[in-house]
PDB file of C-alpha atoms and ligand atoms in Angstrom:
ATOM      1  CA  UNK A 228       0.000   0.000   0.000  1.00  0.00           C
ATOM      2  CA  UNK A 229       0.985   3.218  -0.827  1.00  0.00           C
ATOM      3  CA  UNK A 230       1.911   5.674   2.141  1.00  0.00           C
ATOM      4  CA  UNK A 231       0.343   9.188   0.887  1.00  0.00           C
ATOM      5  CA  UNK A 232       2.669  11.185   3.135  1.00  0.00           C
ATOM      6  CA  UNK A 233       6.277   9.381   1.930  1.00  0.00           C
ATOM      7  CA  UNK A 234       6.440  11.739  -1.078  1.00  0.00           C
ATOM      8  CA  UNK A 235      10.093  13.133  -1.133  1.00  0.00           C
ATOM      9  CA  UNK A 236      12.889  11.102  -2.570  1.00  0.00           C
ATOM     10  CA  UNK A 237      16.625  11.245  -1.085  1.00  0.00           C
ATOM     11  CA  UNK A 238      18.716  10.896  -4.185  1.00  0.00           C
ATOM     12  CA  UNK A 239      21.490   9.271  -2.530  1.00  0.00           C
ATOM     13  CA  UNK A 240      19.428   6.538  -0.646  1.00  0.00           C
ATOM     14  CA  UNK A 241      16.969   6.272  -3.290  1.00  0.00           C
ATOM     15  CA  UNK A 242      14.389   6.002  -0.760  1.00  0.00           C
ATOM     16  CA  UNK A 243      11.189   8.220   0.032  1.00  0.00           C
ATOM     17  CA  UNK A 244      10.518   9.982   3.065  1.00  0.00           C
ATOM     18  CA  UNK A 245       8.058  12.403   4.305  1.00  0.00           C
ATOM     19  CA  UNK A 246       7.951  15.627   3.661  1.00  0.00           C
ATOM     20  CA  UNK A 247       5.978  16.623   6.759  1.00  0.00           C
ATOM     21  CA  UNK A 248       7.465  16.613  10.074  1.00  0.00           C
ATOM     22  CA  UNK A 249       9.340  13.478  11.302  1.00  0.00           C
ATOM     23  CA  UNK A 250       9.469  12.782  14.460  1.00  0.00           C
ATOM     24  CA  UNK A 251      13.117  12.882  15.613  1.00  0.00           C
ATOM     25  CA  UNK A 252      13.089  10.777  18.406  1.00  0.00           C
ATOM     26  CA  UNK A 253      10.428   7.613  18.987  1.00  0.00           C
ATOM     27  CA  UNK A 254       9.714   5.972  21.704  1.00  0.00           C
ATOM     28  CA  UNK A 255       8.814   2.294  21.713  1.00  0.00           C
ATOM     29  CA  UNK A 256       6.767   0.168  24.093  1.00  0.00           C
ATOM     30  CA  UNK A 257       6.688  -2.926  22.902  1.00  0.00           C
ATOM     31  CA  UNK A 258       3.256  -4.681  24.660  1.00  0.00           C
ATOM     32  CA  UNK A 259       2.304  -8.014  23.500  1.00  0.00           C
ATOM     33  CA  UNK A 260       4.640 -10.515  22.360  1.00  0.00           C
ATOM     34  CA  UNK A 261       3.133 -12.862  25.469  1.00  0.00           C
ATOM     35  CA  UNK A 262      -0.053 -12.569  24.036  1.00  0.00           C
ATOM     36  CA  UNK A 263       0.772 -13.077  19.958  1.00  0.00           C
ATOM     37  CA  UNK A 264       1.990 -16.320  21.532  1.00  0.00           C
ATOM     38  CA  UNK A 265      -0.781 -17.588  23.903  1.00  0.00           C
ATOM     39  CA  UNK A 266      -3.270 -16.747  20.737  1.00  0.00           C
ATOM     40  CA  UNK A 267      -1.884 -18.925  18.961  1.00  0.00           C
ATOM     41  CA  UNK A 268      -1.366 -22.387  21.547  1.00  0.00           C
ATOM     42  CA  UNK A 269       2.274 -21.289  21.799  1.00  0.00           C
ATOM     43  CA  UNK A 270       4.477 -20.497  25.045  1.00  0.00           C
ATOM     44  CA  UNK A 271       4.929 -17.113  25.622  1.00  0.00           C
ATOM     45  CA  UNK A 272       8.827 -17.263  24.975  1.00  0.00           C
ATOM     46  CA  UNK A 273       8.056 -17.515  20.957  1.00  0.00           C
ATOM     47  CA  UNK A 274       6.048 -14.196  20.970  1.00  0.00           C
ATOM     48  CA  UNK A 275       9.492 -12.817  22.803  1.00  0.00           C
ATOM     49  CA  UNK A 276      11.691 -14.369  19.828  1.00  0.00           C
ATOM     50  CA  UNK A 277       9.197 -13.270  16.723  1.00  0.00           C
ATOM     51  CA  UNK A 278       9.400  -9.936  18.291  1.00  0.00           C
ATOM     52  CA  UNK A 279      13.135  -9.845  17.648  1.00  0.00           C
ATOM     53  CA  UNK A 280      12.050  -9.679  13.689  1.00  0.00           C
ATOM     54  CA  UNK A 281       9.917  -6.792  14.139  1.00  0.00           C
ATOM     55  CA  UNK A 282      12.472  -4.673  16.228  1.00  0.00           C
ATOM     56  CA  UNK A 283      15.161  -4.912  13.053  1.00  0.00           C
ATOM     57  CA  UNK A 284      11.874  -3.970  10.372  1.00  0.00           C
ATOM     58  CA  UNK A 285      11.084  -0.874  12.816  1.00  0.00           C
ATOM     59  CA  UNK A 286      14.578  -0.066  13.167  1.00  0.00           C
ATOM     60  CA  UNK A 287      14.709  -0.147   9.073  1.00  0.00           C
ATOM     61  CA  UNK A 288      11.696   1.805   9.358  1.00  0.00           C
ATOM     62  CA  UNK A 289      12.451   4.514  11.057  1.00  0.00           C
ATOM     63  CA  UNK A 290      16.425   4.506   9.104  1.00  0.00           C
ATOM     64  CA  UNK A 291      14.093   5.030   5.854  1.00  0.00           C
ATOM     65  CA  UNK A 292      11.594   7.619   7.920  1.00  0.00           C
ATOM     66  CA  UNK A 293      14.884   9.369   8.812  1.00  0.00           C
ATOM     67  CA  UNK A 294      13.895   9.323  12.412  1.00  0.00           C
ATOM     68  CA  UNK A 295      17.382  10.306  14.024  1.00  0.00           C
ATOM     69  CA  UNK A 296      16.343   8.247  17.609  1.00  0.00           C
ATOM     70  CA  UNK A 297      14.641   5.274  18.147  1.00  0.00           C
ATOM     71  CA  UNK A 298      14.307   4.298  21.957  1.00  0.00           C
ATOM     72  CA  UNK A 299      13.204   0.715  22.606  1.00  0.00           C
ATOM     73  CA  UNK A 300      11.805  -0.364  26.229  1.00  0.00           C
ATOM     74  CA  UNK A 301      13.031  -4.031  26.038  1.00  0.00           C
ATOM     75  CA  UNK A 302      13.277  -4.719  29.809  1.00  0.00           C
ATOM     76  CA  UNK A 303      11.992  -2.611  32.551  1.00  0.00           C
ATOM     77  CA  UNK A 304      12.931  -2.728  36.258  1.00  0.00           C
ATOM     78  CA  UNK A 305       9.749  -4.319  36.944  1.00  0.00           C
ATOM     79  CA  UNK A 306       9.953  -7.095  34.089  1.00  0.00           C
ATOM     80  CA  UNK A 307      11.800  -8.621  37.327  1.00  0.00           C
ATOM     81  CA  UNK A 308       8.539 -10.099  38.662  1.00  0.00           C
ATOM     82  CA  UNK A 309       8.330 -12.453  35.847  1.00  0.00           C
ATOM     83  CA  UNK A 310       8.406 -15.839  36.171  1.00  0.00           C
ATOM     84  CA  UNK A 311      12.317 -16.762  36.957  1.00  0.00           C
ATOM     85  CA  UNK A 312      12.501 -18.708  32.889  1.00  0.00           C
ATOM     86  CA  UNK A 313      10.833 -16.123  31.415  1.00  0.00           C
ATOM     87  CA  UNK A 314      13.236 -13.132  32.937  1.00  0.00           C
ATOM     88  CA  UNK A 315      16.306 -15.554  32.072  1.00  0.00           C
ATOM     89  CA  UNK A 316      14.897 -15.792  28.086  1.00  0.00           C
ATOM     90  CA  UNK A 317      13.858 -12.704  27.986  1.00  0.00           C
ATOM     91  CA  UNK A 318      17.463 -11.559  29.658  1.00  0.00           C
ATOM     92  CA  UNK A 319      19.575 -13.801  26.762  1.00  0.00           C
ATOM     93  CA  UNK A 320      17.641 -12.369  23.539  1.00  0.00           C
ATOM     94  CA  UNK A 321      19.553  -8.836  23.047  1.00  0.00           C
ATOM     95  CA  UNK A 322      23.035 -11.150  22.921  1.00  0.00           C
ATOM     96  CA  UNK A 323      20.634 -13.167  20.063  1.00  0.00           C
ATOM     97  CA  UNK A 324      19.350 -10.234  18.849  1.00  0.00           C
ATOM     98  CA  UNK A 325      22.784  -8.397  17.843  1.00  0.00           C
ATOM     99  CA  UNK A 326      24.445 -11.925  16.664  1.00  0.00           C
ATOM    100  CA  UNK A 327      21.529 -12.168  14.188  1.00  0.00           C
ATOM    101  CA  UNK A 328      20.853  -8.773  13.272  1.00  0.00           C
ATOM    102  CA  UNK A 329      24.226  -6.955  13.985  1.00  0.00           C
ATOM    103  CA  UNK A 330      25.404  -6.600  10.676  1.00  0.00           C
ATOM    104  CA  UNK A 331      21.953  -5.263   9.376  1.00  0.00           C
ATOM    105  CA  UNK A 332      22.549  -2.809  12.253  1.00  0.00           C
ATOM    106  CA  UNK A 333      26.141  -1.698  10.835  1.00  0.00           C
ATOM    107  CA  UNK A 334      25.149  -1.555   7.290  1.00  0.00           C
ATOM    108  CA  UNK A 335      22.130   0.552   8.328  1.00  0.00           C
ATOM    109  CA  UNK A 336      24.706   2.855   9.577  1.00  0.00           C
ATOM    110  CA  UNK A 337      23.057   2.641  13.359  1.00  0.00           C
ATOM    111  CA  UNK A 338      24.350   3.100  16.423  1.00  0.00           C
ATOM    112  CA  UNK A 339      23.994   0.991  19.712  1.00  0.00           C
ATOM    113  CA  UNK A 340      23.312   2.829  23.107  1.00  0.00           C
ATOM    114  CA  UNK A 341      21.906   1.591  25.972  1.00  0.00           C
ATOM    115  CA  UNK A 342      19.850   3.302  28.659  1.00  0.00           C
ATOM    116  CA  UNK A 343      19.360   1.685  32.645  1.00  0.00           C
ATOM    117  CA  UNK A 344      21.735  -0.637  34.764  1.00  0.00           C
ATOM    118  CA  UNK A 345      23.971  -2.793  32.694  1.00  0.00           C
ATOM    119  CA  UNK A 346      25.552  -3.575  35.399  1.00  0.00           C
ATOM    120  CA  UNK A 347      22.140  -5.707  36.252  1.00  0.00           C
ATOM    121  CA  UNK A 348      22.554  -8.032  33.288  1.00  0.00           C
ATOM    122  CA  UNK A 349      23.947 -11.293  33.256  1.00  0.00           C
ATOM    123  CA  UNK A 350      27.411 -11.741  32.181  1.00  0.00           C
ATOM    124  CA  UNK A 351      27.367 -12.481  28.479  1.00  0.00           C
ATOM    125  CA  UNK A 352      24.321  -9.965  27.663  1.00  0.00           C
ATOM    126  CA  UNK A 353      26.355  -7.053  28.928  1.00  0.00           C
ATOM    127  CA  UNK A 354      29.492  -8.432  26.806  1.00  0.00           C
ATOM    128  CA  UNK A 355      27.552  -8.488  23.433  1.00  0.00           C
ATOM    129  CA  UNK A 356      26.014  -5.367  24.349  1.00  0.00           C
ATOM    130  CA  UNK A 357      29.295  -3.930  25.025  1.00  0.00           C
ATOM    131  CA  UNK A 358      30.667  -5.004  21.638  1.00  0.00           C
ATOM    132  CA  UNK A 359      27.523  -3.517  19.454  1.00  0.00           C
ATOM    133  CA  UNK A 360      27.854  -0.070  21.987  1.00  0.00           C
ATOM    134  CA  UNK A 361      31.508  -0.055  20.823  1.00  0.00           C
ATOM    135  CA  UNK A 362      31.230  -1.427  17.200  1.00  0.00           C
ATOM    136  CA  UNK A 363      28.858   0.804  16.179  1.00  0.00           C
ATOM    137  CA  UNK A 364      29.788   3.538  18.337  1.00  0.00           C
ATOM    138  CA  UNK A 365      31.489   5.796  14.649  1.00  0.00           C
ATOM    139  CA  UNK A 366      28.043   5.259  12.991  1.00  0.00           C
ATOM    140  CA  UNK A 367      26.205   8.513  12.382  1.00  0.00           C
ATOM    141  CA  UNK A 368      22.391   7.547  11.541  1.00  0.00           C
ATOM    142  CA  UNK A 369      20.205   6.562  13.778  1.00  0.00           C
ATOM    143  CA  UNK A 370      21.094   6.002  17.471  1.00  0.00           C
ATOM    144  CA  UNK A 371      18.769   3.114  18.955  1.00  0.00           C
ATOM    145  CA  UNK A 372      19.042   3.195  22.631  1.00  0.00           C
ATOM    146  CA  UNK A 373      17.872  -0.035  24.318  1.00  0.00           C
ATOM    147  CA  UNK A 374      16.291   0.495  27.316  1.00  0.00           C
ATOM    148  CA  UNK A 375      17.569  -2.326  29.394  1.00  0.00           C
ATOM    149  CA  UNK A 376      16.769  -2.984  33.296  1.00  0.00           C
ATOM    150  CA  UNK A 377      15.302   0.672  33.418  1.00  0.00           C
ATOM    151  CA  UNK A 378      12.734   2.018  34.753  1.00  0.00           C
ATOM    152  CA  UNK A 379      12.014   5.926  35.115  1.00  0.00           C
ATOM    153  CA  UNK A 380      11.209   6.565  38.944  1.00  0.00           C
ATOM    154  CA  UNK A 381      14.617   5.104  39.452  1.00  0.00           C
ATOM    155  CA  UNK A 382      16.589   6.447  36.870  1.00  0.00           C
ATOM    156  CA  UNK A 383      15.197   9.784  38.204  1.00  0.00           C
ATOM    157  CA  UNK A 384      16.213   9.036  41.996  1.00  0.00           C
ATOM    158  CA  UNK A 385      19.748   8.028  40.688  1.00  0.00           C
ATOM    159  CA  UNK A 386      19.598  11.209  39.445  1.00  0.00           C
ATOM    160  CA  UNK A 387      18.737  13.080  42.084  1.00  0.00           C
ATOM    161  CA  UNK A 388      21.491  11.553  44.365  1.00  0.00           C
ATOM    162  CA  UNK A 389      24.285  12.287  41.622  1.00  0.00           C
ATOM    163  CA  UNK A 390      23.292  15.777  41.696  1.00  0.00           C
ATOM    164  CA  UNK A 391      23.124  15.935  45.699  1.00  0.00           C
ATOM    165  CA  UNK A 392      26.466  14.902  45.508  1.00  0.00           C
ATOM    166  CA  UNK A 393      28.105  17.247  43.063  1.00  0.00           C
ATOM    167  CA  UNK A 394      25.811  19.757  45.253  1.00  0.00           C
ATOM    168  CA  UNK A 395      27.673  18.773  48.517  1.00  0.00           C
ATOM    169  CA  UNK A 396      30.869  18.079  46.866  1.00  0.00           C
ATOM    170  CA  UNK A 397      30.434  22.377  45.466  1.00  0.00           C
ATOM    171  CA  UNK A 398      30.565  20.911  41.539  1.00  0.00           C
ATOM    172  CA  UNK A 399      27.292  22.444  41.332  1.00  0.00           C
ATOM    173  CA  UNK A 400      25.203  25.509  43.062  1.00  0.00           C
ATOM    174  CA  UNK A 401      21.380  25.166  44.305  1.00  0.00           C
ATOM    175  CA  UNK A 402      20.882  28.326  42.310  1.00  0.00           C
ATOM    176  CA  UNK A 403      22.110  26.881  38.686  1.00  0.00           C
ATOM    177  CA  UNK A 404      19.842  23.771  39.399  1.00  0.00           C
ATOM    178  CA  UNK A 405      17.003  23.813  36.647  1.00  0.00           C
ATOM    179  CA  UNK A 406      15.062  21.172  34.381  1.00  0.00           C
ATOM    180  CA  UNK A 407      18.158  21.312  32.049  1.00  0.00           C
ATOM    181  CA  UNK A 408      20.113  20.688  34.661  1.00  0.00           C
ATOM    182  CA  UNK A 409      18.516  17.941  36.194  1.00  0.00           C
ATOM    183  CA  UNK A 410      18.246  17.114  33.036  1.00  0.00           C
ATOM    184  CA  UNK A 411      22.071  16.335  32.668  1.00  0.00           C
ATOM    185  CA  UNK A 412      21.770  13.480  35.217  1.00  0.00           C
ATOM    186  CA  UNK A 413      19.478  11.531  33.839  1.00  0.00           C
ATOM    187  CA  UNK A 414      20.821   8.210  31.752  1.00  0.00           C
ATOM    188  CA  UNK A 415      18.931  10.337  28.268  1.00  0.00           C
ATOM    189  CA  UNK A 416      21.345  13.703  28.596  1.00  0.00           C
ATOM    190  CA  UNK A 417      22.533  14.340  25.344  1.00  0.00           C
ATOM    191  CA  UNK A 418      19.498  12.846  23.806  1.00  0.00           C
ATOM    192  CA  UNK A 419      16.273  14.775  23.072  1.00  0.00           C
ATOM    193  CA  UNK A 420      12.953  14.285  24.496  1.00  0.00           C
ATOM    194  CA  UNK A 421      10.585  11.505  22.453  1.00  0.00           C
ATOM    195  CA  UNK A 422       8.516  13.641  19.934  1.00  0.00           C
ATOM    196  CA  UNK A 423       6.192  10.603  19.565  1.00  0.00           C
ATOM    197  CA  UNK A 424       5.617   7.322  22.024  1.00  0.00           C
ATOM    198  CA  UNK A 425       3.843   4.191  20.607  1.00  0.00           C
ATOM    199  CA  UNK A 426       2.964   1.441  22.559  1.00  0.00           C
ATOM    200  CA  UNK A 427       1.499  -1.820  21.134  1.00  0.00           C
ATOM    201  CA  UNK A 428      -0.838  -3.903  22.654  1.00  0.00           C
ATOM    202  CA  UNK A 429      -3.720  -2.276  23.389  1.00  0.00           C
ATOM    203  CA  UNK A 430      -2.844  -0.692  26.663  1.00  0.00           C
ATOM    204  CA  UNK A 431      -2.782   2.705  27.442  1.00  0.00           C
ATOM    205  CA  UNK A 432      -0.051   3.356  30.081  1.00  0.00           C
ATOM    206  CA  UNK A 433       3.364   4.515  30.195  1.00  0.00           C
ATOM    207  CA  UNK A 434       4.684   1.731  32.768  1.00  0.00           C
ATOM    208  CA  UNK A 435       7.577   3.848  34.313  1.00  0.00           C
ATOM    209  CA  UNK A 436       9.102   4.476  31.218  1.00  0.00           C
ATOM    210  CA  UNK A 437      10.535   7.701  30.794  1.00  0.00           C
ATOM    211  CA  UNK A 438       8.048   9.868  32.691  1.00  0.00           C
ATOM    212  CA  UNK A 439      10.395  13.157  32.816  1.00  0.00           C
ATOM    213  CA  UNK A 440      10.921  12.843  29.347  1.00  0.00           C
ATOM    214  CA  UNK A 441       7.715  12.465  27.879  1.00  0.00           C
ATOM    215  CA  UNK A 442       5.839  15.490  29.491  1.00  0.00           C
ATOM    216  CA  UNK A 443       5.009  16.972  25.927  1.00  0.00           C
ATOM    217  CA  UNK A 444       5.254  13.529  23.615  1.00  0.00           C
ATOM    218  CA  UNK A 445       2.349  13.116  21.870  1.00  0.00           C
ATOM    219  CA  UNK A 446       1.319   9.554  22.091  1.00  0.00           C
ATOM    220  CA  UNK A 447      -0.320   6.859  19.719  1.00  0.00           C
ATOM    221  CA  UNK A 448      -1.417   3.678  21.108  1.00  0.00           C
ATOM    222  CA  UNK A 449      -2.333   0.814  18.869  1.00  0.00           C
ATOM    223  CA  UNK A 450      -4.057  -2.578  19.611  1.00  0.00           C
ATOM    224  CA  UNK A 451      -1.414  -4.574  17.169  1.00  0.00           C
ATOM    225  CA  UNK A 452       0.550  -6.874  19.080  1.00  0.00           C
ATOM    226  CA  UNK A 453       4.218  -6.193  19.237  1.00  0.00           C
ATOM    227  CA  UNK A 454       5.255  -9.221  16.568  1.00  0.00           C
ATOM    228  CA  UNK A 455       2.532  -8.060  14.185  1.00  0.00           C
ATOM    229  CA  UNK A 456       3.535  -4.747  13.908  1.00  0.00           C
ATOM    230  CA  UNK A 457       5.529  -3.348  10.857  1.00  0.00           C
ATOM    231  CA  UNK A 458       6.693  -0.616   8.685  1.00  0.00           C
ATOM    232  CA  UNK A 459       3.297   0.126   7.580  1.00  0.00           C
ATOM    233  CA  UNK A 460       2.104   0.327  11.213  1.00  0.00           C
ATOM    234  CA  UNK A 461       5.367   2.399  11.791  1.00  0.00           C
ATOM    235  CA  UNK A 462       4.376   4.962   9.304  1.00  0.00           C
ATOM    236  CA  UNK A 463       0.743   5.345  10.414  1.00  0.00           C
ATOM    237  CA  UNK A 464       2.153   6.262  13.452  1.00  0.00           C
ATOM    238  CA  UNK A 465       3.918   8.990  12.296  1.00  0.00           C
ATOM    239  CA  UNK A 466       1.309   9.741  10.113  1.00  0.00           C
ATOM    240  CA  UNK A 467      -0.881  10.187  12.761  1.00  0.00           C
ATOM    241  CA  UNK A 468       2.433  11.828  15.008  1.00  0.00           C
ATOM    242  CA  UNK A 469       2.174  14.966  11.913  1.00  0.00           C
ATOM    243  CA  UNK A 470      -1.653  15.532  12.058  1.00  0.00           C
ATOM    244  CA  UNK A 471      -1.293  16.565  16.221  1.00  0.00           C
ATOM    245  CA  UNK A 472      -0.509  20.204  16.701  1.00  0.00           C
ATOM    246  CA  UNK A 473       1.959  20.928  19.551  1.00  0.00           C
ATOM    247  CA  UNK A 474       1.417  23.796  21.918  1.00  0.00           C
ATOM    248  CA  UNK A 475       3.354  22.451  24.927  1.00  0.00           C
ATOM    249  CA  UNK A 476       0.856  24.292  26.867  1.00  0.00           C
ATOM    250  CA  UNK A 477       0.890  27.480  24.942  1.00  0.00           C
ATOM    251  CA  UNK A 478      -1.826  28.216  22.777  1.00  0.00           C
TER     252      UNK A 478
HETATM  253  C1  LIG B 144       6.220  -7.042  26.567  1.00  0.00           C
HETATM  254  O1  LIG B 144       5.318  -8.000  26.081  1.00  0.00           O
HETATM  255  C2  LIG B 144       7.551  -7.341  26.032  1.00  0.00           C
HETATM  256  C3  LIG B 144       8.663  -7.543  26.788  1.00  0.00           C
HETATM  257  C4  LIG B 144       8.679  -7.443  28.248  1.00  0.00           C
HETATM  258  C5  LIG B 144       9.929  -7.921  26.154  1.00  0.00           C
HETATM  259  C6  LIG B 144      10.239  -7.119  24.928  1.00  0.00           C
HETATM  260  C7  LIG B 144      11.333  -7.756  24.203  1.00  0.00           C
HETATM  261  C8  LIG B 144      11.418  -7.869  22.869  1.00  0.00           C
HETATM  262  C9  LIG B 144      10.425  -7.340  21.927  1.00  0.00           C
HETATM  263  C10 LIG B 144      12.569  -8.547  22.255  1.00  0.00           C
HETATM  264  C11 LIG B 144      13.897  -8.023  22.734  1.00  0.00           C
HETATM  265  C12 LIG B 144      14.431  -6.974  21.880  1.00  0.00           C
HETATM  266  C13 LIG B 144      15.735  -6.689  21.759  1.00  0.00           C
HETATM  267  C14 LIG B 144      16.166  -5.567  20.949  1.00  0.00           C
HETATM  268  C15 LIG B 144      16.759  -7.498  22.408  1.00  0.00           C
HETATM  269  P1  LIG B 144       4.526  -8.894  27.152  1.00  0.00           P
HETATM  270  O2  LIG B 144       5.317 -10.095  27.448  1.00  0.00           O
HETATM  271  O3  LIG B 144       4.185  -8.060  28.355  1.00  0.00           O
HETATM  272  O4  LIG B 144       3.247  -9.245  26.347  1.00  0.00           O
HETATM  273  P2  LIG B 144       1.781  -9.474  26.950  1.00  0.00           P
HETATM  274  O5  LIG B 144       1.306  -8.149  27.449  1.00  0.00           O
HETATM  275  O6  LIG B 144       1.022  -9.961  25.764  1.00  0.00           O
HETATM  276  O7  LIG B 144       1.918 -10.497  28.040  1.00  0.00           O
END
């Protein structure tokens, strides 16, 4: 199907993008890869694996969209209630993820960050995420941060006790402490706010996912299930991202 709004063509790429506004950063929220699964008699652990497939399309997406960042939430701090297997397969599938998809990554000229405690990880995920972070790290397209072990209220009280620190320790005055500031602390400085969140999965929440960030992203929720979704759902989202008028409270 033809995407009405993809209408200018980069010469070099030889692909279309929009002419309207693009988002530049997206926010992901992945929602229902346990459910694709159960749908269909399968354990939930094969929703988690087909998702894998749609993570490298959107990422391809949003390279052709020129979205300049894509942030995935792939794990969040409270993904630790889980059910001990589920954590554990859900924990190995960014080292399968990047051993699979790695050199589609490279040659899409992306580059790896990722965003909440590494340190949390087992052993060989933080390894191959260490190699993509530092393979990929001279690419100058789009940056896909993976938020791993994160979650927002925490990232945020991290934060806060960095900055108490540098307060006490006279790096910093009360008086110079503002949003942008704070702002610095946070494991997103350097990166923009999201522009545009989509969750799949037919819930409406933002389940502690970057809460100071997204206090003016506008938001599209869609009932697709994670592993279903695709370029075309992509696109509609940023379709429907360029028909919202932004006022960030002005008028
Ligand atoms: C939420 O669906 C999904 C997750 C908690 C895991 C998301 C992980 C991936 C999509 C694959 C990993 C990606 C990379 C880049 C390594 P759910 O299990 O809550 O689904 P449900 O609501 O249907 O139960």
């Amino acid at each position: 199907m033809k995407i009405p709004f993809l209408t200018k063509k980069d010469e070099q790429s030889n692909i279309y993008y929009a002419e309207g506004t693009i988002p530049d950063h997206v926010a992901i929220i992945m929602d229902g890869n346990g459910r694709w699964a159960e749908k269909r008699g399968m354990p939930r652990f094969i929703g988690h694996k087909t998702g894998l497939a749609t993570v490298v399309t959107v990422v391809k997406a949003a390279v052709k969209c020129k979205v300049k960042v894509l942030t995935l939430y792939t794990f969040s701090k409270e993904n630790w209630k889980r059910p001990k297997p589920e954590v554990e397969f859900i924990l190995k599938l960014p080292k399968e993820f990047l051993h699979v998809y790695l050199p589609d990554i490279q040659a899409n000229n992306v580059r790896i960050e990722v965003i909440g405690n590494m340190e949390g990880l087992p052993a060989a995920t933080q390894e191959a995420l260490q190699y993509a972070i530092d393979s990929t790290k001279n690419n100058d397209g789009l940056q896909l941060n993976l938020a791993l072990n994160y979650g927002s209220k925490q990232e945020m009280l991290q934060a806060m006790k960095r900055m108490f620190t540098d307060l006490v320790d006279e790096k910093v005055f009360l008086d110079q402490v503002d949003e942008e500031q704070f702002s610095k602390y946070l494991n997103t400085a350097n990166i923009p706010n999201p522009d545009l969140l989509i969750r799949t999965g037919g819930e409406k929440r933002l389940s502690n996912f970057l809460l100071w960030q997204m206090a003016y992203t506008e938001f599209c929720f869609t009932d697709v299930l994670w592993p279903d979704f695709s370029e075309h759902e992509f696109k509609l989202a940023i379709e429907e991202y360029q028909s919202r008028k932004r006022r960030y409270g002005g008028l």
